[in-house]
Coordinates of C-alpha atoms in Angstrom, one line a residue:
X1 CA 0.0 0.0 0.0
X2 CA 1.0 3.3 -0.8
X3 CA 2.1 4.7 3.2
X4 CA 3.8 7.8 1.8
X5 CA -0.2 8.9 2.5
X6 CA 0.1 8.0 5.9
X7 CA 1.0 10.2 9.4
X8 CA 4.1 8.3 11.1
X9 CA 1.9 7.1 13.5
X10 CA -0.6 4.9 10.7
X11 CA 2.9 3.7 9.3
X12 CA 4.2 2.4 12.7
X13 CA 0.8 0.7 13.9
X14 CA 0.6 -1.0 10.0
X15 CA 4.2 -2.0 10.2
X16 CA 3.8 -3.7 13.7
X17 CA 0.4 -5.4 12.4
X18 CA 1.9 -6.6 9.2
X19 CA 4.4 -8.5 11.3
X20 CA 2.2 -9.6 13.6
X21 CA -0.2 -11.2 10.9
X22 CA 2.7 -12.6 9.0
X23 CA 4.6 -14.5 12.5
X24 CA 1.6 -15.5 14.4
X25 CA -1.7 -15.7 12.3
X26 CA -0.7 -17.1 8.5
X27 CA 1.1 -19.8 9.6
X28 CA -1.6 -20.8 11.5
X29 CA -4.7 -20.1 9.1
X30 CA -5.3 -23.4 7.5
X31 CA -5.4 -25.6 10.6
X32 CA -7.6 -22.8 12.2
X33 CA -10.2 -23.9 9.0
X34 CA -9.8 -27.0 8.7
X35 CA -10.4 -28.0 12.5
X36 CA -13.1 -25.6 13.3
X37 CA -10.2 -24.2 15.9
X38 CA -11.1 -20.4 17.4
X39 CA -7.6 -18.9 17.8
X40 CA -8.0 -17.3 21.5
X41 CA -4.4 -17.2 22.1
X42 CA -4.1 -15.5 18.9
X43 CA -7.1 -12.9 20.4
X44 CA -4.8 -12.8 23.5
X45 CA -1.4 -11.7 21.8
X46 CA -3.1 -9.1 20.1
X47 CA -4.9 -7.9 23.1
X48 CA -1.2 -7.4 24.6
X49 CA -0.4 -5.3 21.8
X50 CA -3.6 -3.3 21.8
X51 CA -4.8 -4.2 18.5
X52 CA -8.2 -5.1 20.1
X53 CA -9.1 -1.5 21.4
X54 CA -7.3 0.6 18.0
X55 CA -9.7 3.2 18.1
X56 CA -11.1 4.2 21.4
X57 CA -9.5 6.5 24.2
X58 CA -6.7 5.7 26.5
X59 CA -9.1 6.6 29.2
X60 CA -11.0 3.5 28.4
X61 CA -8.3 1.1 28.1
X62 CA -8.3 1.8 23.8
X63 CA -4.7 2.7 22.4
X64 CA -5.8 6.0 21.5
X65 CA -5.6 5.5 17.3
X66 CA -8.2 6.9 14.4
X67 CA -10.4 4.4 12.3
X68 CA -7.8 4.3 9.8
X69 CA -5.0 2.8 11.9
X70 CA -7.8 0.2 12.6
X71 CA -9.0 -0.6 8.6
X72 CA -5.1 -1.1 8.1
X73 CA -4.7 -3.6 11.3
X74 CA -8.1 -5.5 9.7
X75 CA -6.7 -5.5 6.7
X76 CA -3.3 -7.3 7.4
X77 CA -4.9 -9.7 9.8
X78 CA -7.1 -10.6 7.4
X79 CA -5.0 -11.2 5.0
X80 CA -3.6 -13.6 7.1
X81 CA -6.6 -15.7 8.1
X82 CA -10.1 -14.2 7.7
X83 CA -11.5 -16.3 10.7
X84 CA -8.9 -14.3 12.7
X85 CA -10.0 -10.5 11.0
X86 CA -13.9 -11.7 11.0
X87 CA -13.6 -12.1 14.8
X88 CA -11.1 -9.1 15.8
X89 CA -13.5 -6.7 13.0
X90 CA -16.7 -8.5 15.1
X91 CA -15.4 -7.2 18.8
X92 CA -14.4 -3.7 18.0
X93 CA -16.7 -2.4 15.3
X94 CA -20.1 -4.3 16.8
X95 CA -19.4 -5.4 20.5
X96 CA -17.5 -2.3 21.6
X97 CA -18.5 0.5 19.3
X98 CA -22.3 1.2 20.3
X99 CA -21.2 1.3 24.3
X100 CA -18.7 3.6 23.3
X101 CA -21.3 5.8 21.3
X102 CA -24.6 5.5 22.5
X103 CA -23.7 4.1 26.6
X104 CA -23.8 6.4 29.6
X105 CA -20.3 7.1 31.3
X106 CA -21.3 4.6 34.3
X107 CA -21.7 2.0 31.1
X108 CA -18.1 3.1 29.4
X109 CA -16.5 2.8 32.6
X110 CA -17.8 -0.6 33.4
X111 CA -17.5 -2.3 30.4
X112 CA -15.2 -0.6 27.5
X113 CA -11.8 -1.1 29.7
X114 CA -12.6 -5.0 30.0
X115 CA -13.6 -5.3 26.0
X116 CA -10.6 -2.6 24.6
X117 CA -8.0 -4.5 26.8
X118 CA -9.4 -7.8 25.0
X119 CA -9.7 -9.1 28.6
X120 CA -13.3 -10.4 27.1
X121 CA -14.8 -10.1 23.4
X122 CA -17.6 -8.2 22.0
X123 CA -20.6 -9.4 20.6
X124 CA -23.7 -7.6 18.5
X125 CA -26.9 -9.4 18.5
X126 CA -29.0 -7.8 15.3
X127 CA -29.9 -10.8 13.0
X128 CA -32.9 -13.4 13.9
X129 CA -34.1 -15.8 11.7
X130 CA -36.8 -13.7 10.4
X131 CA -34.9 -10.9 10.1
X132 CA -31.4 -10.3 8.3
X133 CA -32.2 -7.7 6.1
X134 CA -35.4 -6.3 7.0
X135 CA -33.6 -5.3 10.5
X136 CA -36.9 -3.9 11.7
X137 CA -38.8 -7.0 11.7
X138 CA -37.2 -7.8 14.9
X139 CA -39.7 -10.7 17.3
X140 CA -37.3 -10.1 20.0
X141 CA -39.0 -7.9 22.4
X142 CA -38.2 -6.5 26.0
X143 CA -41.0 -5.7 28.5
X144 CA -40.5 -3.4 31.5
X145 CA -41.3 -4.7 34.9
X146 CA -39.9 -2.4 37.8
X147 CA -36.5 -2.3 37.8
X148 CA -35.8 -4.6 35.6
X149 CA -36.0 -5.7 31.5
X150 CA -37.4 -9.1 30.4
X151 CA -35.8 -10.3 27.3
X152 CA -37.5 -12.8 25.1
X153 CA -36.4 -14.0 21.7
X154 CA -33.6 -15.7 19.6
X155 CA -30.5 -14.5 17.6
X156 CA -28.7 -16.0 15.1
X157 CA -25.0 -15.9 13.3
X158 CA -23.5 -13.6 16.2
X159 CA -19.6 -13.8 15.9
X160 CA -18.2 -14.3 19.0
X161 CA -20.9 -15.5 21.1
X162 CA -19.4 -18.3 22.8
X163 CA -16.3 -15.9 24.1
X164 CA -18.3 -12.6 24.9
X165 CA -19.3 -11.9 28.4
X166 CA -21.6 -9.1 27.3
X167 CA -24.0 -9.0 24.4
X168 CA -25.0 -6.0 22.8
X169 CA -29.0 -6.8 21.5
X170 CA -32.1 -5.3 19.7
X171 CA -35.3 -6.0 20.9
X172 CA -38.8 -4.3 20.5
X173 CA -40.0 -2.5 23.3
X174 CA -43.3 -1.1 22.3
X175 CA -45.1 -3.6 20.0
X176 CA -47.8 -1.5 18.9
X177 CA -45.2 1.2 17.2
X178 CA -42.5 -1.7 16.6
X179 CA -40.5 0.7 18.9
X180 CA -36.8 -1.3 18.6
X181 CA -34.0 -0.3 22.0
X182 CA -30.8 -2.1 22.3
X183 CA -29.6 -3.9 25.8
X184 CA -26.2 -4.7 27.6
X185 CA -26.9 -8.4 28.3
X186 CA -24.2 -10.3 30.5
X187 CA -23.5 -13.9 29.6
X188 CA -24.1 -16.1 32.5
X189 CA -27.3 -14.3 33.0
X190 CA -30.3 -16.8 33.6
X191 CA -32.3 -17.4 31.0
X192 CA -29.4 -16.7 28.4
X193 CA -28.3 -19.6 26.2
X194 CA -25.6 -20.1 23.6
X195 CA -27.0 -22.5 20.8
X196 CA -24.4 -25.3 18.9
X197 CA -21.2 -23.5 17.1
X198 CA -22.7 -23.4 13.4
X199 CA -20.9 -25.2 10.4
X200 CA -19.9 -22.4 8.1
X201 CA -18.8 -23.4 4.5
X202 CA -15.9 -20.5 5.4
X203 CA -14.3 -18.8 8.3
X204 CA -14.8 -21.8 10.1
X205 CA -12.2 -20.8 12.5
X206 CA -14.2 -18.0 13.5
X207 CA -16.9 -18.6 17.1
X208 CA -20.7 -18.0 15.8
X209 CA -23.7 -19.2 17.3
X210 CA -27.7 -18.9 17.6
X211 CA -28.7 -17.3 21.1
X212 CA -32.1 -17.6 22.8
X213 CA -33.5 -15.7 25.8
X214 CA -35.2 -17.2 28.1
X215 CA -37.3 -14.3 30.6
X216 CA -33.8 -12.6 30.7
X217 CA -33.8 -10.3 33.3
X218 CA -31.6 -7.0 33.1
X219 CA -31.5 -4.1 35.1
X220 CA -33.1 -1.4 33.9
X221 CA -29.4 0.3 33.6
X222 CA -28.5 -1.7 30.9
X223 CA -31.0 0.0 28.1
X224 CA -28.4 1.6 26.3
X225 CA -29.0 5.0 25.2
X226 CA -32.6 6.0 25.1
X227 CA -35.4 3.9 24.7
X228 CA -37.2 4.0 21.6
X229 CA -33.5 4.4 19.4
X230 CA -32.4 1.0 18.9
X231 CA -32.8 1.3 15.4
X232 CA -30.8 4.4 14.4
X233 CA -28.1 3.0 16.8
X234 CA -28.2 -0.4 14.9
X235 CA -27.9 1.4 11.6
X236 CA -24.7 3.9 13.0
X237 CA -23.4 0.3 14.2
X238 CA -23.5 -1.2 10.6
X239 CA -21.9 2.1 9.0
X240 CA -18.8 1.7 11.4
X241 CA -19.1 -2.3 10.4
X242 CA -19.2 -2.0 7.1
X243 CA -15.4 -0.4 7.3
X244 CA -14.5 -3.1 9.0
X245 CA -15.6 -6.0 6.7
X246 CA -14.6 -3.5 3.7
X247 CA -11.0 -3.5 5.1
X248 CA -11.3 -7.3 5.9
X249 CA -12.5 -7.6 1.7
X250 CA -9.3 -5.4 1.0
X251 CA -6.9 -8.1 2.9
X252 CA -8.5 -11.3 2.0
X253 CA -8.6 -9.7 -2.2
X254 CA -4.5 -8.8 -1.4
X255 CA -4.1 -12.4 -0.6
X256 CA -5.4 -13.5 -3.5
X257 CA -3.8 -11.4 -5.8
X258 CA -0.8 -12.0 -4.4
X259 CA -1.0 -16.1 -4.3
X260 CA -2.2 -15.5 -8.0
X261 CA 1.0 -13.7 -9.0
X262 CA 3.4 -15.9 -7.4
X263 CA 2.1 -19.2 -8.7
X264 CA 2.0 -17.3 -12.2
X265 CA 5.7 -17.1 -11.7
X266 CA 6.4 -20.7 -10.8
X267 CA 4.2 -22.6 -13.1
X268 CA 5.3 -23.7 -16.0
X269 CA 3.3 -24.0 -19.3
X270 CA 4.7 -24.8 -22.9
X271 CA 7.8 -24.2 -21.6
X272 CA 7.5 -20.4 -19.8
X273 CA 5.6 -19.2 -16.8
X274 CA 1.9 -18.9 -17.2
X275 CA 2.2 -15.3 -16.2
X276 CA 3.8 -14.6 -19.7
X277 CA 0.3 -15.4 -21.1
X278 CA -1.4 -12.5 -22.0
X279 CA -4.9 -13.5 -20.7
X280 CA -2.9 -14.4 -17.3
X281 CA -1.7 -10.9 -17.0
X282 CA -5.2 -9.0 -17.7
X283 CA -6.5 -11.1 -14.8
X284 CA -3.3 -9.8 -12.7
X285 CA -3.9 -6.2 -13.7
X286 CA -7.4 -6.3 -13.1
X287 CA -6.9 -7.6 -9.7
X288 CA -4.2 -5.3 -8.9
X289 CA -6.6 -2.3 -9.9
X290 CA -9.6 -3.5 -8.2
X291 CA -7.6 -4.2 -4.5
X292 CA -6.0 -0.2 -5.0
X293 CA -9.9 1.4 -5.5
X294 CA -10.9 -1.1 -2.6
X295 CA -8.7 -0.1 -0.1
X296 CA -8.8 4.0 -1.1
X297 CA -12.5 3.7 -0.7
X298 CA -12.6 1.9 2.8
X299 CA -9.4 4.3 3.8
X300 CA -12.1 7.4 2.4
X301 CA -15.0 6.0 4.7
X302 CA -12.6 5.7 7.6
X303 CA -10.9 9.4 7.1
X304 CA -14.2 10.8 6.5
X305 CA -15.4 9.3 10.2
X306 CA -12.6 10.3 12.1
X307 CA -13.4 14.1 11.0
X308 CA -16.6 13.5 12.8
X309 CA -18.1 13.9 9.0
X310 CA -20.8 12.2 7.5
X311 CA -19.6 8.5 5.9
X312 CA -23.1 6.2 5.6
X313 CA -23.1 6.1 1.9
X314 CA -19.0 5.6 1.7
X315 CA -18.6 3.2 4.1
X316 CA -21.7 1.3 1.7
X317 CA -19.7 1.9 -1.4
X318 CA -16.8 0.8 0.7
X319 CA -18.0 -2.1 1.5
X320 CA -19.9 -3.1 -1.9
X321 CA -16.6 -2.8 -4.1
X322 CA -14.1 -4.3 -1.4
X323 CA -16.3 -7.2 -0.9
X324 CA -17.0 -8.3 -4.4
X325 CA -13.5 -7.4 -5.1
X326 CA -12.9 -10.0 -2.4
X327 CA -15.4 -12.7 -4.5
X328 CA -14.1 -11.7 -7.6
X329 CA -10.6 -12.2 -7.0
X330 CA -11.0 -15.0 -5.1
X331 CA -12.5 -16.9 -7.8
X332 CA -9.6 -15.3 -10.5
X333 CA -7.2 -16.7 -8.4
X334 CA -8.4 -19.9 -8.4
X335 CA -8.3 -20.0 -12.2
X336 CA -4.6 -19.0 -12.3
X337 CA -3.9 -21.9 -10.3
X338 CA -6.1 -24.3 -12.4
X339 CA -7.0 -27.8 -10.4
X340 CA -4.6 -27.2 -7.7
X341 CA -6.6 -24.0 -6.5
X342 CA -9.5 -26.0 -6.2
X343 CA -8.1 -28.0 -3.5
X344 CA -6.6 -26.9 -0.1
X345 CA -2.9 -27.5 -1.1
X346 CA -3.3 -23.7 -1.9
X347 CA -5.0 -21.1 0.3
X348 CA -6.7 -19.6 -2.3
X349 CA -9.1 -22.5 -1.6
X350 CA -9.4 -21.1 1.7
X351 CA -9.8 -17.4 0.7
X352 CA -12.6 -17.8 -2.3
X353 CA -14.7 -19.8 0.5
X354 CA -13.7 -17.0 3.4
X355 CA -14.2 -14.0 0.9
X356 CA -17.9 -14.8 0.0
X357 CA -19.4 -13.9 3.5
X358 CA -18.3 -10.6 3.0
X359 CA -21.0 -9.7 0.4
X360 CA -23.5 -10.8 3.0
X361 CA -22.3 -9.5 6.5
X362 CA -22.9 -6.4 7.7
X363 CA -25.9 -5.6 4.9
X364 CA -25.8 -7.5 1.6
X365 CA -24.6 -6.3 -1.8
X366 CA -28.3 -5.7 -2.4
X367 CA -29.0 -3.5 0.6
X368 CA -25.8 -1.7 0.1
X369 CA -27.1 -0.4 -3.5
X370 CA -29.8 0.3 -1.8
X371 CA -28.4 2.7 0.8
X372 CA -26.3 3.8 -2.0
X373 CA -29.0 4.9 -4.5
X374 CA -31.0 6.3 -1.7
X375 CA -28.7 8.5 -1.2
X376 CA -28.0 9.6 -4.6
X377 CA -31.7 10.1 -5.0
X378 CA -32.2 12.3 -1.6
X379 CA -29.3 14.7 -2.3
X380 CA -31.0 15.1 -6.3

C-alpha cells in the first residue's frame, strides 16, 4: 500500500500489524479452518499489543488510534486468516463501538476497559431468523417490569458469542409502534443460552452461534442509550461495520492477488511461466486495480469518520466494491492456479470460501445499492 499517505503514526501501527499477521496468524490459518479451531491465544497476543481497542480512548483502556490505523490492522490480519479478521472486526466495530457511542459514562466505565484491553470479546446481537435484512422485523422484544427488563427471543449468526461476556441486543420494546431499543446483556445471565457452534462453508475458525433468551432479566441500567432508538443505533453500528468488513475484503482480495502472482511465476506451461500469457496478465492487472480502489474507498470512509463527517453512503460503497473485489478475485485466483486452487494445497481454496461472507455480513450487496441509490436520489 502506498504509506507515503500515511501520518508516522498509521505507518508504525501498519508495520507492527503486518508483522504480527505474518509470524503468528498465517502460519496458522489453514489448521484454524480445517479443524473448526477459534484462535484465542491468537485474540490474546493481540490484546497485549492493543490491536483489540485501536480506536477508542486511552481513558478507556483503547490505544488511542483513528479508524484508519484500525482498517489497516483489519486488513493485514485478514489477509492472514479471515477467521482471525472476521472475529477481531466483530469485537471492536459491533461489541464495543455502540457502548462507546450510544452508553452512559457509568456503562463506558464498566464495560469498555474489560472489551478494549481484549480481557473479554464483543458481541452484536441484530440478525434473527426472520430478520437479516429487514432489521426492523425484529420478534425479540423487551418488556419493563420495575426495575428490571425481560428479554425474550432468539438470535442467530452472532460472531463471538461463545467468548463474549456481554451481548450487545435489539429488541422491541413497544409492540404497537414496533418501537426497537438495544440492551447490555451479561452472559451467565439466567435465562441466556448459547445454541451449537454453526458449520460455516468459510471462516470456520471463526466462534458464531444462535442465542435464545429465556425471561432474561436486566437491570433497567443496561438499556443503552434512550429507549425507543435502537434502530438508528443499529444502523450507525452497521456504517462503522461495514469499514471493517470493507478492510477485511481489501486483505483477503491482497491475498489473492498476491498467491495469483506468485504461482504465475512458478508454473510452467509450454515451456514459460503462465504469467507470460497475456490473458494471465489481464486477470493480474485487473486484480491489482480493483484491490487499490478497494482499499482508497474503505481508507475514504474511515478518514471521513474520524473528521466527525458524514460517511453512511461511503462506508456502503466501501464495503460493496471491497467485498465483491474480495469474490471476484477469489475466484480469478483460483483459475490462475487451475486444479490445484481447487483443492486446499493452496490457500486460495481457503480465501474464495472465506471472501464470499463478506458480500452478506454487515448488509448484503443488495442492501448496500440500496443505501447507495438512496442516497444519490435524496441529495437530487
Amino acid at each position: 500500500m502506498a504509506a507515503e499517505f500515511l501520518t508516522e503514526e498509521q505507518r508504525m501501527l501498519l508495520e507492527m500489524v503486518r508483522d504480527f499477521a505474518e509470524r503468528e496468524v498465517k502460519p496458522i490459518a489453514a489448521d484454524l479452518d480445517r479443524n473448526e479451531h477459534f484462535p484465542r491465544e491468537v485474540f490474546a497476543k493481540m490484546a497485549e499489543l492493543g490491536l483489540l481497542g485501536i480506536p477508542y480512548p486511552e481513558e478507556y483502556g483503547g490505544a488511542g488510534m483513528d479508524t484508519v490505523c484500525y482498517a489497516l490492522a483489519v486488513e493485514e490480519v485478514s489477509w492472514a486468516c479471515g477467521s482471525t479478521g472476521l472475529g477481531m472486526a466483530a469485537h471492536t466495530s459491533l461489541g464495543t463501538n455502540p457502548i462507546f457511542m450510544f452508553g452512559t459514562e457509568e456503562q463506558k466505565q464498566r464495560y469498555l476497559p474489560r472489551l478494549c484491553s481484549g480481557e473479554t470479546l464483543g458481541a452484536f446481537g441484530l440478525t434473527e431468523p426472520g430478520a437479516g435484512s429487514d432489521a426492523g422485523g425484529t420478534k425479540t422484544h423487551a418488556v419493563l417490569e420495575g426495575d428490571e427488563w425481560v428479554i425474550n427471543g432468539s438470535k442467530m449468526w452472532i460472531t463471538n458469542a461463545a467468548y463474549a461476556d456481554y451481548l450487545v441486543l435489539t429488541a422491541v420494546t413497544d409492540p404497537q409502534t414496533r418501537e426497537i431499543s438495544c440492551f447490555i446483556v451479561e452472559k451467565g445471565t439466567p435465562g441466556y443460552h448459547i445454541g451449537a457452534e454453526e458449520k460455516k462453508m468459510g471462516l470456520r475458525g471463526s466462534d458464531t452461534h444462535a442465542l435464545t433468551f429465556e425471561n432474561v432479566r436486566v437491570p433497567k441500567g443496561n438499556l443503552l442509550g434512550e429507549r425507543g432508538k435502537g434502530f438508528k443505533q443499529m444502523l450507525k453500528t452497521l456504517d462503522g461495520g461495514r469499514i471493517s468488513i470493507g478492510a477485511m475484503s481489501v486483505g483477503l482480495a491482497r491475498r489473492a492477488l498476491e498467491e495469483a502472482v506468485q504461482y504465475s511465476q512458478d508454473r510452467v506451461q509450454f515451456g514459460k511461466p503462465i504469467s507470460a500469457n497475456q490473458v494471465i496478465q489481464g486477470y493480474l492487472a485487473d486484480m491489482a486495480v480493483r484491490v487499490e480502489a478497494s482499499r482508497e474507498l474503505v481508507l475514504k470512509a474511515a478518514r471521513l469518520k474520524d473528521a466527525g463527517l458524514d460517511y453512511h453512503q461511503a462506508a456502503a460503497m466501501a464495503k460493496l466494491y471491497a467485498s465483491e473485489t474480495a469474490s471476484w478475485c477469489a475466484d480469478r485466483a483460483i483459475q490462475i492456479h487451475g486444479g490445484y486452487g481447487y483443492t486446499r494445497e493452496y490457500p486460495v481454496e481457503r480465501i474464495y470460501r472465506e471472501a464470499k461472507l463478506c458480500e452478506i455480513g454487515e448488509g448484503t450487496s443488495e442492501i448496500q445499492r440500496m443505501v447507495i441509490a438512496r442516497g444519490l436520489v435524496g441529495r437530487h
